[in-house]
PDB file of C-alpha atoms in Angstrom:
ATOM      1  CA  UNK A   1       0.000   0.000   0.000  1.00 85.00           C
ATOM      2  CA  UNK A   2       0.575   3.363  -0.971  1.00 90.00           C
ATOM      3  CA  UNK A   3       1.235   6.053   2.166  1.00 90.00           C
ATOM      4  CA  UNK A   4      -0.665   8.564   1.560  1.00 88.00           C
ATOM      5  CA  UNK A   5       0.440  10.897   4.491  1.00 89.00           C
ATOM      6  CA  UNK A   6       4.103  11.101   2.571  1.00 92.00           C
ATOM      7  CA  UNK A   7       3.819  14.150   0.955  1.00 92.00           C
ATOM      8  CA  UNK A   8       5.436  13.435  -2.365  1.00 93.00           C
ATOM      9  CA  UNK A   9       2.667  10.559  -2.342  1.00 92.00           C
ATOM     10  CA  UNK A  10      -0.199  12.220  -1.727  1.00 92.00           C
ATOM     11  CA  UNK A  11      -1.531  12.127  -4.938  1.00 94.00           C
ATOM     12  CA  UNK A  12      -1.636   8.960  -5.595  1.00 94.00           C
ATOM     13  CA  UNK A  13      -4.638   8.810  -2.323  1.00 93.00           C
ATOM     14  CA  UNK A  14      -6.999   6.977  -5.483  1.00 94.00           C
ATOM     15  CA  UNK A  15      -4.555   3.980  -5.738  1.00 95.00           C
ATOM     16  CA  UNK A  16      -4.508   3.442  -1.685  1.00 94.00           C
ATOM     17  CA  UNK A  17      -8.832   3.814  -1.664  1.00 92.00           C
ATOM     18  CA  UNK A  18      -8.754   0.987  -4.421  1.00 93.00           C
ATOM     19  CA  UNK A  19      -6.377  -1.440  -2.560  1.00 94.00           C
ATOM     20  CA  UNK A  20      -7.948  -1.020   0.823  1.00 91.00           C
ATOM     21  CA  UNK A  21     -11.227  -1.779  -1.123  1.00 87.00           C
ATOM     22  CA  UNK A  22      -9.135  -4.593  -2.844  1.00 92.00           C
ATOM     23  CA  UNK A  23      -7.876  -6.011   0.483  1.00 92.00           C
ATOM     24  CA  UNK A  24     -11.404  -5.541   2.409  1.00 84.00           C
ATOM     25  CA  UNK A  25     -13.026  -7.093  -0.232  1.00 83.00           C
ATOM     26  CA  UNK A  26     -10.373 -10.597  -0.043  1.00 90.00           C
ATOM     27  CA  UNK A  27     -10.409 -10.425   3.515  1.00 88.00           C
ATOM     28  CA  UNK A  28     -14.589 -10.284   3.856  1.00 82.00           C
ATOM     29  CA  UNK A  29     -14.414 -13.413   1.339  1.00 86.00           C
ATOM     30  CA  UNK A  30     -11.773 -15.430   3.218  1.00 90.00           C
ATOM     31  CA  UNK A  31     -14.110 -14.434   6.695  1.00 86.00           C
ATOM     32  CA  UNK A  32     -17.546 -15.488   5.002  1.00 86.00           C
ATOM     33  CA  UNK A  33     -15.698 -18.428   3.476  1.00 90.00           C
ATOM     34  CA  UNK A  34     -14.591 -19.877   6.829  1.00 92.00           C
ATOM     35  CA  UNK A  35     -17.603 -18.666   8.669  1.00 90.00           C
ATOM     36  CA  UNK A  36     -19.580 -20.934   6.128  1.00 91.00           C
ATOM     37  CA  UNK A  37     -16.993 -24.114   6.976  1.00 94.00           C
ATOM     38  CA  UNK A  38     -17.339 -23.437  10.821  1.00 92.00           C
ATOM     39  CA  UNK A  39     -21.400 -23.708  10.317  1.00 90.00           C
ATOM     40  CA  UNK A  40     -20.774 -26.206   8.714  1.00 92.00           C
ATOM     41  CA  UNK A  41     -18.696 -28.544  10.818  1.00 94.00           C
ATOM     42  CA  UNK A  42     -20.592 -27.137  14.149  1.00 91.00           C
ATOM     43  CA  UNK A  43     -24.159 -27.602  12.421  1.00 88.00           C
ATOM     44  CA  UNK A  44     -25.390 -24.350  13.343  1.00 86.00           C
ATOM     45  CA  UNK A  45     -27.368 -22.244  10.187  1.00 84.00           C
ATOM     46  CA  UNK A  46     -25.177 -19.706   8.168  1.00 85.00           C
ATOM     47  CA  UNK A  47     -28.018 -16.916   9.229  1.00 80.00           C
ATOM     48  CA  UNK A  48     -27.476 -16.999  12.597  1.00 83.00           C
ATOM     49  CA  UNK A  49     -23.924 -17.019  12.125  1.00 85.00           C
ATOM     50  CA  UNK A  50     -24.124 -13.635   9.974  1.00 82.00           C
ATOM     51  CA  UNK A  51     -26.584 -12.074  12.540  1.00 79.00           C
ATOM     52  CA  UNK A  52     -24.436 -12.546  15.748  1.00 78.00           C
ATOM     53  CA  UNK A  53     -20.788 -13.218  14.721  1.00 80.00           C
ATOM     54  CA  UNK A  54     -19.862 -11.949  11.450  1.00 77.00           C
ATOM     55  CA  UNK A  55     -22.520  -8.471  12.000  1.00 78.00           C
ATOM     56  CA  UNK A  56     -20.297  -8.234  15.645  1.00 76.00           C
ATOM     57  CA  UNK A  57     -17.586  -8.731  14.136  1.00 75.00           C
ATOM     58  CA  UNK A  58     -17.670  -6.753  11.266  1.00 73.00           C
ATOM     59  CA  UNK A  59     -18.932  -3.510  13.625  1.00 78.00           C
ATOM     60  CA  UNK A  60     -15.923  -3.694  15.899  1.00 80.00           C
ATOM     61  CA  UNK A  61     -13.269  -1.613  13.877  1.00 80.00           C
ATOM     62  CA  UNK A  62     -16.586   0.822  13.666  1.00 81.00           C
ATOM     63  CA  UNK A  63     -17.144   0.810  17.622  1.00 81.00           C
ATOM     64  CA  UNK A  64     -13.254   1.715  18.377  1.00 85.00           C
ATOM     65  CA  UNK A  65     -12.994   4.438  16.012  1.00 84.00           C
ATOM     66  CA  UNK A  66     -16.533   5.519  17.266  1.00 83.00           C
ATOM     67  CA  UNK A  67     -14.623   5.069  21.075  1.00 84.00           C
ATOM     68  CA  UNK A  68     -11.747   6.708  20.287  1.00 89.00           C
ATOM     69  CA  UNK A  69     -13.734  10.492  18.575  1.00 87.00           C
ATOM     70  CA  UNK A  70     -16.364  10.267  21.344  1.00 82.00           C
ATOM     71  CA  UNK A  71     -13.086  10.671  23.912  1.00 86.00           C
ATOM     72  CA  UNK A  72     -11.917  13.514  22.370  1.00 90.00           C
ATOM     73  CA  UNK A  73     -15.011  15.262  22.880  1.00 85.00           C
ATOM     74  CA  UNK A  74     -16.721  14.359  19.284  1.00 85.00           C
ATOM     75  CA  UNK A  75     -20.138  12.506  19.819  1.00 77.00           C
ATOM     76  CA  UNK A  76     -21.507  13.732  17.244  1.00 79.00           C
ATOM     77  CA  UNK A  77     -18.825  12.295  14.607  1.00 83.00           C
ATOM     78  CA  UNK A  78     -19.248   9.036  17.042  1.00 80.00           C
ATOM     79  CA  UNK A  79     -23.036   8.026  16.515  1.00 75.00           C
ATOM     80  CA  UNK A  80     -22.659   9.840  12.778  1.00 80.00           C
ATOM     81  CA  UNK A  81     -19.800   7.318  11.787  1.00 79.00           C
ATOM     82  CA  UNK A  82     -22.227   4.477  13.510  1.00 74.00           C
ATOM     83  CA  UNK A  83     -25.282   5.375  11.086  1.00 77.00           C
ATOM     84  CA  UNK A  84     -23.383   6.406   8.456  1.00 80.00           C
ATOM     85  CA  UNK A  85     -21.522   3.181   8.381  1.00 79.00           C
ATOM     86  CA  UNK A  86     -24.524   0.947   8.059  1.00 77.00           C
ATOM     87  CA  UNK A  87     -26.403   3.421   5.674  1.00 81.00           C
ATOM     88  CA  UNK A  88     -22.863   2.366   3.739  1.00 82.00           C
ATOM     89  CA  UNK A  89     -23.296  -1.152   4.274  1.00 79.00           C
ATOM     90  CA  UNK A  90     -26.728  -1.347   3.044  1.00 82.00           C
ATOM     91  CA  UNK A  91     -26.478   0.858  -0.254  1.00 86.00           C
ATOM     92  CA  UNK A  92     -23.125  -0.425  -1.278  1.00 84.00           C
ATOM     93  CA  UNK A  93     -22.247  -3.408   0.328  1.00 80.00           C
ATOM     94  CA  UNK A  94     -25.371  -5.444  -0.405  1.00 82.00           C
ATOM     95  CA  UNK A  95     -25.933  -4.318  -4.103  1.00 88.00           C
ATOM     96  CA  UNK A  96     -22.579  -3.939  -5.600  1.00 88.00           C
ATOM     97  CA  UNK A  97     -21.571  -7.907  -4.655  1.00 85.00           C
ATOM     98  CA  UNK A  98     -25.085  -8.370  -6.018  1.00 88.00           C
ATOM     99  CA  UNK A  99     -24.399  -6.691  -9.332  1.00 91.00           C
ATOM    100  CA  UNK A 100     -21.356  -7.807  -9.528  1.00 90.00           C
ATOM    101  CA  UNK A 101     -22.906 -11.553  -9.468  1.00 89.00           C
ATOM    102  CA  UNK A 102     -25.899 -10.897 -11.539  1.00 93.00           C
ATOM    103  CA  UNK A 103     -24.209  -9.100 -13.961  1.00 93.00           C
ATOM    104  CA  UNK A 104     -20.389 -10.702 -14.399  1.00 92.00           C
ATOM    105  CA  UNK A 105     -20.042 -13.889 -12.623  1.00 91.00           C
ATOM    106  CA  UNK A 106     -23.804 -15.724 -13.504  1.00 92.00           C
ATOM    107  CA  UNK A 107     -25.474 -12.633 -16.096  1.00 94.00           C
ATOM    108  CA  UNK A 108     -28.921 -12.039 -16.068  1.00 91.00           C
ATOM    109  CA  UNK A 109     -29.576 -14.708 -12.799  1.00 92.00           C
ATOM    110  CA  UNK A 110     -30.702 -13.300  -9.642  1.00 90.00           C
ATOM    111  CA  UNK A 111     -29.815 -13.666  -6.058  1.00 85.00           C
ATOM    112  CA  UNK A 112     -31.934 -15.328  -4.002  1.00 84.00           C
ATOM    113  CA  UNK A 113     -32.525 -14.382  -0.550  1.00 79.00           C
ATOM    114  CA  UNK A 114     -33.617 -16.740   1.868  1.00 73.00           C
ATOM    115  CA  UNK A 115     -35.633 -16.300   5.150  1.00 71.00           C
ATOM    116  CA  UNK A 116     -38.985 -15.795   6.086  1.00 75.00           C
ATOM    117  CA  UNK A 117     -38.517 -13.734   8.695  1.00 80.00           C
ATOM    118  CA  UNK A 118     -37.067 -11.282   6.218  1.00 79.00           C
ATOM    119  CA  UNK A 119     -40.012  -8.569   6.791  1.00 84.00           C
ATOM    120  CA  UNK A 120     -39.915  -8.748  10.141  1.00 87.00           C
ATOM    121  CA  UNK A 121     -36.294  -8.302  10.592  1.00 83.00           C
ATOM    122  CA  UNK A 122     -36.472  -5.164   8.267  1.00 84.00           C
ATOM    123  CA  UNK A 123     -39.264  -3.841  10.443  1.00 90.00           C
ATOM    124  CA  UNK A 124     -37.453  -4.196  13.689  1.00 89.00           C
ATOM    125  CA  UNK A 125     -34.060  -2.626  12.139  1.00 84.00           C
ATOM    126  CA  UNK A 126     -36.697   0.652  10.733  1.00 88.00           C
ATOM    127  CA  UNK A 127     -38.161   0.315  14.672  1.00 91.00           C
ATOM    128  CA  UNK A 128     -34.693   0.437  15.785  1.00 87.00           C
ATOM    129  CA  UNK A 129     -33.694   3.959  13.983  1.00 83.00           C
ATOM    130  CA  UNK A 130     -36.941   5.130  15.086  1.00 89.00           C
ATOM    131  CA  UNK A 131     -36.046   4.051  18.973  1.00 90.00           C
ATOM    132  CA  UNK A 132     -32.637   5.479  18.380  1.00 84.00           C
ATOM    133  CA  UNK A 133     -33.499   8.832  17.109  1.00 84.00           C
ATOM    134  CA  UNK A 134     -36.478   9.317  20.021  1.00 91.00           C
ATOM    135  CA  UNK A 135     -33.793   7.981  22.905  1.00 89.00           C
ATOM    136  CA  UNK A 136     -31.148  10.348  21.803  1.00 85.00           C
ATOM    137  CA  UNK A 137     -33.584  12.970  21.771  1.00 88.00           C
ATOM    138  CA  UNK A 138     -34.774  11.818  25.561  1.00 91.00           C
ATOM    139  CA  UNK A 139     -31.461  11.889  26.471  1.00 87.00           C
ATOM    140  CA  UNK A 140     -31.547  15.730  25.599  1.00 86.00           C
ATOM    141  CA  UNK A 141     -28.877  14.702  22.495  1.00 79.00           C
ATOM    142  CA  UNK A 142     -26.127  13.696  24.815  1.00 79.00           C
ATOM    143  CA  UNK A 143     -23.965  10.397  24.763  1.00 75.00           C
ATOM    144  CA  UNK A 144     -23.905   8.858  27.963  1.00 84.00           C
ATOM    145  CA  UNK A 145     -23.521   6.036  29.454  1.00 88.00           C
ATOM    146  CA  UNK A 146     -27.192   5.020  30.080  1.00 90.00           C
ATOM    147  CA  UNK A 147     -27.542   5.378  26.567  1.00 87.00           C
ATOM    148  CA  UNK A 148     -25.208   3.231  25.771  1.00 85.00           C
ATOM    149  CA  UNK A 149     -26.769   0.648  28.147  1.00 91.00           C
ATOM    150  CA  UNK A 150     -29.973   1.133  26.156  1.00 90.00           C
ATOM    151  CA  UNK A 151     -28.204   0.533  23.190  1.00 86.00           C
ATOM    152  CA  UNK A 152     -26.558  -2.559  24.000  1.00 89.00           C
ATOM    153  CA  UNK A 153     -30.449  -3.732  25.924  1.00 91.00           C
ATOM    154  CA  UNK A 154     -31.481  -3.132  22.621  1.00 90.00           C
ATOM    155  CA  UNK A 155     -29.228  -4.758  20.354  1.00 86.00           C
ATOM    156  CA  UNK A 156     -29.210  -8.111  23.025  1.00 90.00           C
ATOM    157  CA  UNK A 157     -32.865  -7.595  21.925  1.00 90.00           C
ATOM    158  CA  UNK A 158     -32.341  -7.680  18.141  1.00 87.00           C
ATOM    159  CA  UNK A 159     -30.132  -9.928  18.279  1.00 87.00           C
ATOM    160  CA  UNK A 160     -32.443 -12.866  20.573  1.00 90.00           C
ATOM    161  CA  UNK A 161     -35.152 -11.785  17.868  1.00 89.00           C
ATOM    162  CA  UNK A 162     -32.971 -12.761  14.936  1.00 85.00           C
ATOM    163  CA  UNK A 163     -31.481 -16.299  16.536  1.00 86.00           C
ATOM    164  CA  UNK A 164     -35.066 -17.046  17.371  1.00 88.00           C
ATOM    165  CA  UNK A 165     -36.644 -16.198  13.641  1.00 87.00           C
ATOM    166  CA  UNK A 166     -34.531 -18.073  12.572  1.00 82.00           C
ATOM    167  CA  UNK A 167     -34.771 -21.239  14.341  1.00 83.00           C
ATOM    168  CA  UNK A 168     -38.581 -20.959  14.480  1.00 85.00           C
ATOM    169  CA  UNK A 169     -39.540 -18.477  11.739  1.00 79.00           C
ATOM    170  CA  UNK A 170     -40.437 -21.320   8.902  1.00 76.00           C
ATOM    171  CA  UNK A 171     -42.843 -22.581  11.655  1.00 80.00           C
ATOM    172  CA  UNK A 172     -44.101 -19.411  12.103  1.00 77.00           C
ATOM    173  CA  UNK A 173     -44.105 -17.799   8.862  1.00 74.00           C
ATOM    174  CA  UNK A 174     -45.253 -21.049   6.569  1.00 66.00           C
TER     175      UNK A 174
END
């Protein structure tokens, strides 16, 4: 990789953004790879794999940087990194592997998506901006540590949801 904060390599700051997309990208195949093999050997399903330890997982790097501005006095840039990372997840890292698939490596097939707990799940993540937007606003827009209680209560919330759609959803949604 390029280092970017040398000043006679500056400009080449586009090369660096491609190869840390370039290495992400390997890396999050190697880490879905292997988290399919350990499902696989354990006997556990790939979803709840991807909704405890690979979504944890992947939202560490996001929590320490988050930990790390909101000590210096930046909340704000904390919680905006947060959202702003999942808005990123969702409108570029779900439908740019998809278009890459559909389009490249099988053209004109489709993905399927599996679950039928799919609509509920996407109604408790749009209940879960809406709870996050009204609690920072009851805790008169200040980041604190009973807020971040509420936020972990909640996500031990989502995440017992998800595990339990999906070990009981086809009974439930069928």
């Amino acid at each position: 990789m390029i280092n970017c904060r040398i000043a006679s390599l500056r400009r080449f700051y586009g090369v660096t953004m491609v190869m840390s997309l370039v290495w992400i990208t390997l890396l999050t195949f190697v880490m879905v790879s292997m988290a399919e093999d350990i499902c696989a050997v354990i006997g556990i399903d790939t979803a709840i794999m991807g909704v405890t330890v690979l979504a944890a997982g992947t939202s560490v790097p996001d929590a320490i940087t988050s930990v790390i501005v909101a000590r210096k006095g930046f909340g704000d840039m904390a919680l905006s990194s947060s959202i702003g990372s999942n808005v990123f997840d969702i409108t570029f890292g779900l439908p740019v592997p998809w278009l890459l698939s559909t389009a490249f490596v099988r053209p004109g097939s489709v993905v399927p998506v599996y679950g039928v707990s799919l609509p509920v799940q996407v109604g408790t993540l749009i209940a879960m901006v809406l709870i996050v937007v009204i609690s920072i606003n009851c805790f008169k827009w200040k980041i604190s540590k009973p807020l971040g209680v509420c936020y972990f209560a909640l996500y031990i919330v989502f995440i017992v949801e998800a595990v339990l759609l999906e070990i009981f959803g086809d009974r439930l949604f069928r």
